[in-house]
PDB file of C-alpha atoms in Angstrom:
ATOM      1  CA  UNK A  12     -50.836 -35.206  28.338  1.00  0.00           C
ATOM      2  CA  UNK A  13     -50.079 -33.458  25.210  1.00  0.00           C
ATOM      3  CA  UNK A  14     -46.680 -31.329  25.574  1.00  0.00           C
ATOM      4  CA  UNK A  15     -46.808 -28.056  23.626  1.00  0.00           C
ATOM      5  CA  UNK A  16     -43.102 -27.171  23.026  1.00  0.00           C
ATOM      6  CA  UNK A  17     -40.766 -29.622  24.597  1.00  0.00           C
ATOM      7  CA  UNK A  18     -37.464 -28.888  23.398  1.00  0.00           C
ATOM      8  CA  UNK A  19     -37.827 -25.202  23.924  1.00  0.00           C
ATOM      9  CA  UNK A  20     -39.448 -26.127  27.473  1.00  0.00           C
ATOM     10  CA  UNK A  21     -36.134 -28.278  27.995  1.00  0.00           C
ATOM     11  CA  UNK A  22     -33.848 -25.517  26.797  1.00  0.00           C
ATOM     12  CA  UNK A  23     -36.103 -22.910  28.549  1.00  0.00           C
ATOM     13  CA  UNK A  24     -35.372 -25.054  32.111  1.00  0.00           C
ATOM     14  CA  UNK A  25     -31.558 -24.979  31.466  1.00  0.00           C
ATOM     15  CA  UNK A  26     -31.240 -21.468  30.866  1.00  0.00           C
ATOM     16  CA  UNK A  27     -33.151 -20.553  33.794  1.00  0.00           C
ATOM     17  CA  UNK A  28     -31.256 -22.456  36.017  1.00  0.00           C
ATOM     18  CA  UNK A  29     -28.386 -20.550  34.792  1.00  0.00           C
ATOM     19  CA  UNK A  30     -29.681 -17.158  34.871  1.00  0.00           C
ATOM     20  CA  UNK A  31     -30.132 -18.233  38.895  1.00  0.00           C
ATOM     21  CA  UNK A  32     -26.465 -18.940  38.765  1.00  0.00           C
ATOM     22  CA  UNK A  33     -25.520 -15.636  37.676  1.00  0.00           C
ATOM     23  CA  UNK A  34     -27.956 -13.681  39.422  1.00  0.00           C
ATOM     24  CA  UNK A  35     -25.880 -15.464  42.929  1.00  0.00           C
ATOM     25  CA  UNK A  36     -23.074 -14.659  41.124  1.00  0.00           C
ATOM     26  CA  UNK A  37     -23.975 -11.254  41.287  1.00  0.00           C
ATOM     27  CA  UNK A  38     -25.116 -11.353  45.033  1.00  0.00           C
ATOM     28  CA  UNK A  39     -21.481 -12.649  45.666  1.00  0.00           C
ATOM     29  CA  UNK A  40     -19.447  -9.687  44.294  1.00  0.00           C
ATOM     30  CA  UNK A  41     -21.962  -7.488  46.118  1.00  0.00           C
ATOM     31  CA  UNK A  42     -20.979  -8.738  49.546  1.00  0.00           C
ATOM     32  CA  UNK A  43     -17.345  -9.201  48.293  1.00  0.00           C
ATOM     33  CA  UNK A  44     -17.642  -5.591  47.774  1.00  0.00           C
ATOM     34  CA  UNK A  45     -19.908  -4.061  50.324  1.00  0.00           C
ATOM     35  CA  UNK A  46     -22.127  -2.774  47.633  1.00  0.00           C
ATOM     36  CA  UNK A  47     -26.044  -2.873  48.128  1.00  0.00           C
ATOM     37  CA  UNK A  48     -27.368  -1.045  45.296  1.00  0.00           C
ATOM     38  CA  UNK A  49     -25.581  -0.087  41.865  1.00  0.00           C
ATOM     39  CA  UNK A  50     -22.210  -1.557  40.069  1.00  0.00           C
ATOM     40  CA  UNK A  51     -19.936   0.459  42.634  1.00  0.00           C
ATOM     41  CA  UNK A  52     -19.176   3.553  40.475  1.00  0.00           C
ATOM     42  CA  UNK A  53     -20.585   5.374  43.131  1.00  0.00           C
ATOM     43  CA  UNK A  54     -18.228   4.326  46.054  1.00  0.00           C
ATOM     44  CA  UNK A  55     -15.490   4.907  43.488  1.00  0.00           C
ATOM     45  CA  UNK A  56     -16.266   8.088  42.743  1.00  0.00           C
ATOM     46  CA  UNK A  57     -16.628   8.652  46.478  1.00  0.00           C
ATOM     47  CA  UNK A  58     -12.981   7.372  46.941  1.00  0.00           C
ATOM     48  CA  UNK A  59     -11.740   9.350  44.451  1.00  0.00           C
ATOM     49  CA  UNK A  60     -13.425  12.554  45.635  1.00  0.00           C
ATOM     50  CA  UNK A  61     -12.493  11.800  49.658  1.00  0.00           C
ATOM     51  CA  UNK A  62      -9.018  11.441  48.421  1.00  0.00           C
ATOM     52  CA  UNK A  63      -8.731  14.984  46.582  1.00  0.00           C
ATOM     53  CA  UNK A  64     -10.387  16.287  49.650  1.00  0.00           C
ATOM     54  CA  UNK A  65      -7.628  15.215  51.600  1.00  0.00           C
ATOM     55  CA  UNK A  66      -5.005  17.425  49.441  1.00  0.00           C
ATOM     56  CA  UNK A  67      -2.920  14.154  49.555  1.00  0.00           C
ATOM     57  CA  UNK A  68      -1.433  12.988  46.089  1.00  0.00           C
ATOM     58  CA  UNK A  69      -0.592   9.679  47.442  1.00  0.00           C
ATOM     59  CA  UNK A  70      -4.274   8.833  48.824  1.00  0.00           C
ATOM     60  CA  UNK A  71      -5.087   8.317  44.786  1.00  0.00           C
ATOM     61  CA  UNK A  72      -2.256   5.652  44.285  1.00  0.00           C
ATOM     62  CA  UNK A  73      -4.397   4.000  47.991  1.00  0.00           C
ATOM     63  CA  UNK A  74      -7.246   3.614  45.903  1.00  0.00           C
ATOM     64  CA  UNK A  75      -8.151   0.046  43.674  1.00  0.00           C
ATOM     65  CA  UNK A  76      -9.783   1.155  40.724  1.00  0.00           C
ATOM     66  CA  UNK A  77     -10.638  -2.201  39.633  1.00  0.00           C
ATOM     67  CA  UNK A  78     -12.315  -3.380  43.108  1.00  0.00           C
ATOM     68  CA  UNK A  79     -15.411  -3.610  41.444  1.00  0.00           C
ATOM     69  CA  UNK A  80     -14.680  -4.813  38.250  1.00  0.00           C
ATOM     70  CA  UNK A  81     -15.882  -8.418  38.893  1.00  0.00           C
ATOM     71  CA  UNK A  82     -19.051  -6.681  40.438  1.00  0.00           C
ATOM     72  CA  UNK A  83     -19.727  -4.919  36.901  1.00  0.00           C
ATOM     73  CA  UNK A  84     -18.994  -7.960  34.991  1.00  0.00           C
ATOM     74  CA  UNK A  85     -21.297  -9.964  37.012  1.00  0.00           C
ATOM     75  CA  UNK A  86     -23.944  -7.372  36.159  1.00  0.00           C
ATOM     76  CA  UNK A  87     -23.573  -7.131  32.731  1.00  0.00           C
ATOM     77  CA  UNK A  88     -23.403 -10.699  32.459  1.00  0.00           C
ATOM     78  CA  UNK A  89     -26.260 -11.219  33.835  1.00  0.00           C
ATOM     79  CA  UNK A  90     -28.081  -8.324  32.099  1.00  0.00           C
ATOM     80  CA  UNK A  91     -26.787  -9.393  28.544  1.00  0.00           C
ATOM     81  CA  UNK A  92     -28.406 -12.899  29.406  1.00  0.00           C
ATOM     82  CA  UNK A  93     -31.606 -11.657  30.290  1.00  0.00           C
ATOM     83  CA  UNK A  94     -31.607  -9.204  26.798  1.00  0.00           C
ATOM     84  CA  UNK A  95     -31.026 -12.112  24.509  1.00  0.00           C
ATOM     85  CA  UNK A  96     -32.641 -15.315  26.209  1.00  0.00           C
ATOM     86  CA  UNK A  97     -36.152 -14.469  26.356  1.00  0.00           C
ATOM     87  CA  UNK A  98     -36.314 -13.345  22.015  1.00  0.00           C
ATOM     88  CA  UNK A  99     -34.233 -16.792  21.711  1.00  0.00           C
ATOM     89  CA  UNK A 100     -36.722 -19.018  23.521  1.00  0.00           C
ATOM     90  CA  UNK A 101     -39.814 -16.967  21.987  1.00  0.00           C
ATOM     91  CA  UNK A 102     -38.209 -17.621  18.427  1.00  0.00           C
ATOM     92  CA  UNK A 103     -37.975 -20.922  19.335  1.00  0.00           C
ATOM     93  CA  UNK A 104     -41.378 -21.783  20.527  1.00  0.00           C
ATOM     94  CA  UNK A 105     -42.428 -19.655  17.456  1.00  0.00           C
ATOM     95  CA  UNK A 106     -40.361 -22.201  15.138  1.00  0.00           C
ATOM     96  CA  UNK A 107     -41.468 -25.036  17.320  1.00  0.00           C
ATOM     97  CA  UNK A 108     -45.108 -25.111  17.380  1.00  0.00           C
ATOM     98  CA  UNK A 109     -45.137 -24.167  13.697  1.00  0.00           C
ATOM     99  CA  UNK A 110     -43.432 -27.820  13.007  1.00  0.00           C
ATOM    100  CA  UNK A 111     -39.573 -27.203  13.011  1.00  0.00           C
ATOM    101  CA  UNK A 112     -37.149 -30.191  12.282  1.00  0.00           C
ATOM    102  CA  UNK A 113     -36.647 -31.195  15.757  1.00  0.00           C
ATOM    103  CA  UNK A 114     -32.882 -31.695  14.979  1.00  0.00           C
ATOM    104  CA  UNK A 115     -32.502 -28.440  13.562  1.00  0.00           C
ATOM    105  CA  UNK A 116     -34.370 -26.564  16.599  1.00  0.00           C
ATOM    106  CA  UNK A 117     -32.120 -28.719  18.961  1.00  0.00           C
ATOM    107  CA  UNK A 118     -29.079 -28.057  17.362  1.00  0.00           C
ATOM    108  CA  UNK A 119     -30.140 -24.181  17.079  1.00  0.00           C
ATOM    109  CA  UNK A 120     -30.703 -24.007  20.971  1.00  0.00           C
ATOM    110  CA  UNK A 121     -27.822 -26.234  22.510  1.00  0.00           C
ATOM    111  CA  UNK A 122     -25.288 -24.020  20.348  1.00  0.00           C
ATOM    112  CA  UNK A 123     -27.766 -20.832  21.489  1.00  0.00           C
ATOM    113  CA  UNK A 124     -26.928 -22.213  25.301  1.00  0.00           C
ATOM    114  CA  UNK A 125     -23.276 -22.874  24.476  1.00  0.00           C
ATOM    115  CA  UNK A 126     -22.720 -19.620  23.624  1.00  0.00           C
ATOM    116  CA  UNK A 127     -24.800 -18.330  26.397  1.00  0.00           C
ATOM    117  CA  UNK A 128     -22.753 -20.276  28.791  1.00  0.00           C
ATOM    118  CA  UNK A 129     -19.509 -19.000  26.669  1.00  0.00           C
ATOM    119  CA  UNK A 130     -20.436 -15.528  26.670  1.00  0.00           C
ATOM    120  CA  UNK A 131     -21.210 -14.825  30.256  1.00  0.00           C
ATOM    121  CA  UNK A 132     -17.711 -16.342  31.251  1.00  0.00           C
ATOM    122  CA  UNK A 133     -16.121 -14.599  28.416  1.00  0.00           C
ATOM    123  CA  UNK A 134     -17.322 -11.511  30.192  1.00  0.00           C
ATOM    124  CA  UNK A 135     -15.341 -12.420  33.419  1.00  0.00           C
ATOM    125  CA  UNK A 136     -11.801 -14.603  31.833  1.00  0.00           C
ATOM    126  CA  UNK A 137     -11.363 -13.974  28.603  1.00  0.00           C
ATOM    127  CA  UNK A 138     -12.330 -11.815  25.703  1.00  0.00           C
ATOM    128  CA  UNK A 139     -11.915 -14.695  23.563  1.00  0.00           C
ATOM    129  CA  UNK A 140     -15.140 -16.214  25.207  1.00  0.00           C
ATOM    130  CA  UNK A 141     -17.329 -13.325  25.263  1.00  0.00           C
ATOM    131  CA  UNK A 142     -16.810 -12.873  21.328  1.00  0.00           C
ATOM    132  CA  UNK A 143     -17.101 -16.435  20.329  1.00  0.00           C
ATOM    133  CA  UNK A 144     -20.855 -16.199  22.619  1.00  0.00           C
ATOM    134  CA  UNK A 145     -21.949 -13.280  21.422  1.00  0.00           C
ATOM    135  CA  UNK A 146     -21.414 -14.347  17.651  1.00  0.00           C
ATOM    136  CA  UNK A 147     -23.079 -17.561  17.995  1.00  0.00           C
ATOM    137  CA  UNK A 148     -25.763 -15.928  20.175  1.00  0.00           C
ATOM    138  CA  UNK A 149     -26.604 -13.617  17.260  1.00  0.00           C
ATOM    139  CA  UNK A 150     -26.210 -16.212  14.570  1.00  0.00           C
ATOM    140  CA  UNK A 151     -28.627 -18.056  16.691  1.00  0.00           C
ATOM    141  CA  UNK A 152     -31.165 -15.445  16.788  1.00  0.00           C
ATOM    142  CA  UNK A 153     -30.573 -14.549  13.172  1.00  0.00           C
ATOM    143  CA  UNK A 154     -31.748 -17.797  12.227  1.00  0.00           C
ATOM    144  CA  UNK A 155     -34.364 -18.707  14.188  1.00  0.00           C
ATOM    145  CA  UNK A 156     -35.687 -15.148  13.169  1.00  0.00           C
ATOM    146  CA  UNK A 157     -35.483 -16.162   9.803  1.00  0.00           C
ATOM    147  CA  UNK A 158     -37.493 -19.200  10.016  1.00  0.00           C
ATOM    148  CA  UNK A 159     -40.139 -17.887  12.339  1.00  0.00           C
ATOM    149  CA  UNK A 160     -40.773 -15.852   8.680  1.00  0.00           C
ATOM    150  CA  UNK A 161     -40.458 -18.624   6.745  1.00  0.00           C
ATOM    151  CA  UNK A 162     -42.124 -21.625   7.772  1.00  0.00           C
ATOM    152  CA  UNK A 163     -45.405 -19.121   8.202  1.00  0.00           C
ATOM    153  CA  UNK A 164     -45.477 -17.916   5.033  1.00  0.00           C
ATOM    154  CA  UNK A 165     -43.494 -20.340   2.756  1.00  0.00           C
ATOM    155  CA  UNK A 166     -46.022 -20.782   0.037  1.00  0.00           C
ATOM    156  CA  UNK A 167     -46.397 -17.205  -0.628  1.00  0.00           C
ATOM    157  CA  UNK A 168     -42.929 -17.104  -1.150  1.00  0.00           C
ATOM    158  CA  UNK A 169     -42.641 -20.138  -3.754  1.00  0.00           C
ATOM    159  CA  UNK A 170     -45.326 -18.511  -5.309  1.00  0.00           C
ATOM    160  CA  UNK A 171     -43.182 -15.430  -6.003  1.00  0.00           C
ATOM    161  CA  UNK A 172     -40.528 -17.423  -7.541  1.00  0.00           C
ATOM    162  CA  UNK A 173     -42.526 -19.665  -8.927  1.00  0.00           C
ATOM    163  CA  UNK A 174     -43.836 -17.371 -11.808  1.00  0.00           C
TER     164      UNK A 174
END
């Protein structure tokens, strides 16, 4: 049996398995939180609105602001996987079946999944993490994007250059 793609299958695998990692994380800081449906701004703003109700100043220093800060960063981590993954492993299969240097598609997708892995917990440690992912994520993109143009149409352009 002939396999298509393999190394984006392979990388395609991993970063599934992950995206099921943060989708639990998610589910995790929604029963940490008591929060069904939404990132929680809701019961905050509830909070904040029972406690002016109340006519009490002192209710507002009662209330965490940040108790569903992990909750939001969960989401977003999550989210900003499933925005950048699926162009990633399209370029890639693009690149891949058009006959890509293996080493170069490799190396391409395990910093890709690096900075995946960076990024997302970037988003819930440190800053430092979610900038280093996101710049390798989009250098990632950037050039597979590139060669899905060129390896399709390289002879037209050494024929422009070539004149």
């Amino acid at each position: 049996m002939s396999i298509l793609a393999p190394i984006t299958s392979t990388y395609a695998g991993i970063l599934g398995i992950y995206y099921l990692k943060l989708t639990f994380d998610i589910g995790k800081e929604r029963r940490k939180t008591k929060t069904s449906i939404g990132d929680g701004s809701q019961q905050l703003i509830q909070k904040i609105v029972d406690a002016g109700k109340s006519g009490k100043a002192e209710n507002f220093s009662k209330i965490d602001y940040l108790s569903y800060d992990d909750l939001l960063r969960s989401i977003r981590a999550h989210g900003n996987f499933g925005e950048f993954v699926p162009f990633a492993l399209l370029f890639s299969f693009i690149c891949e079946v058009n006959g890509i240097n293996s080493k170069l598609l490799n190396s391409i997708l395990f910093a890709f999944t690096v900075s995946r892995f960076v990024h997302a917990t970037g988003l819930r440690a440190t800053n430092v993490g979610r900038k280093i992912g996101i710049i390798f994520t989009l250098l990632s993109i950037l050039i597979l994007s590139i060669i899905s143009i060129y390896i399709p149409n390289k002879d037209i352009i050494f024929n422009l250059f070539k004149n």
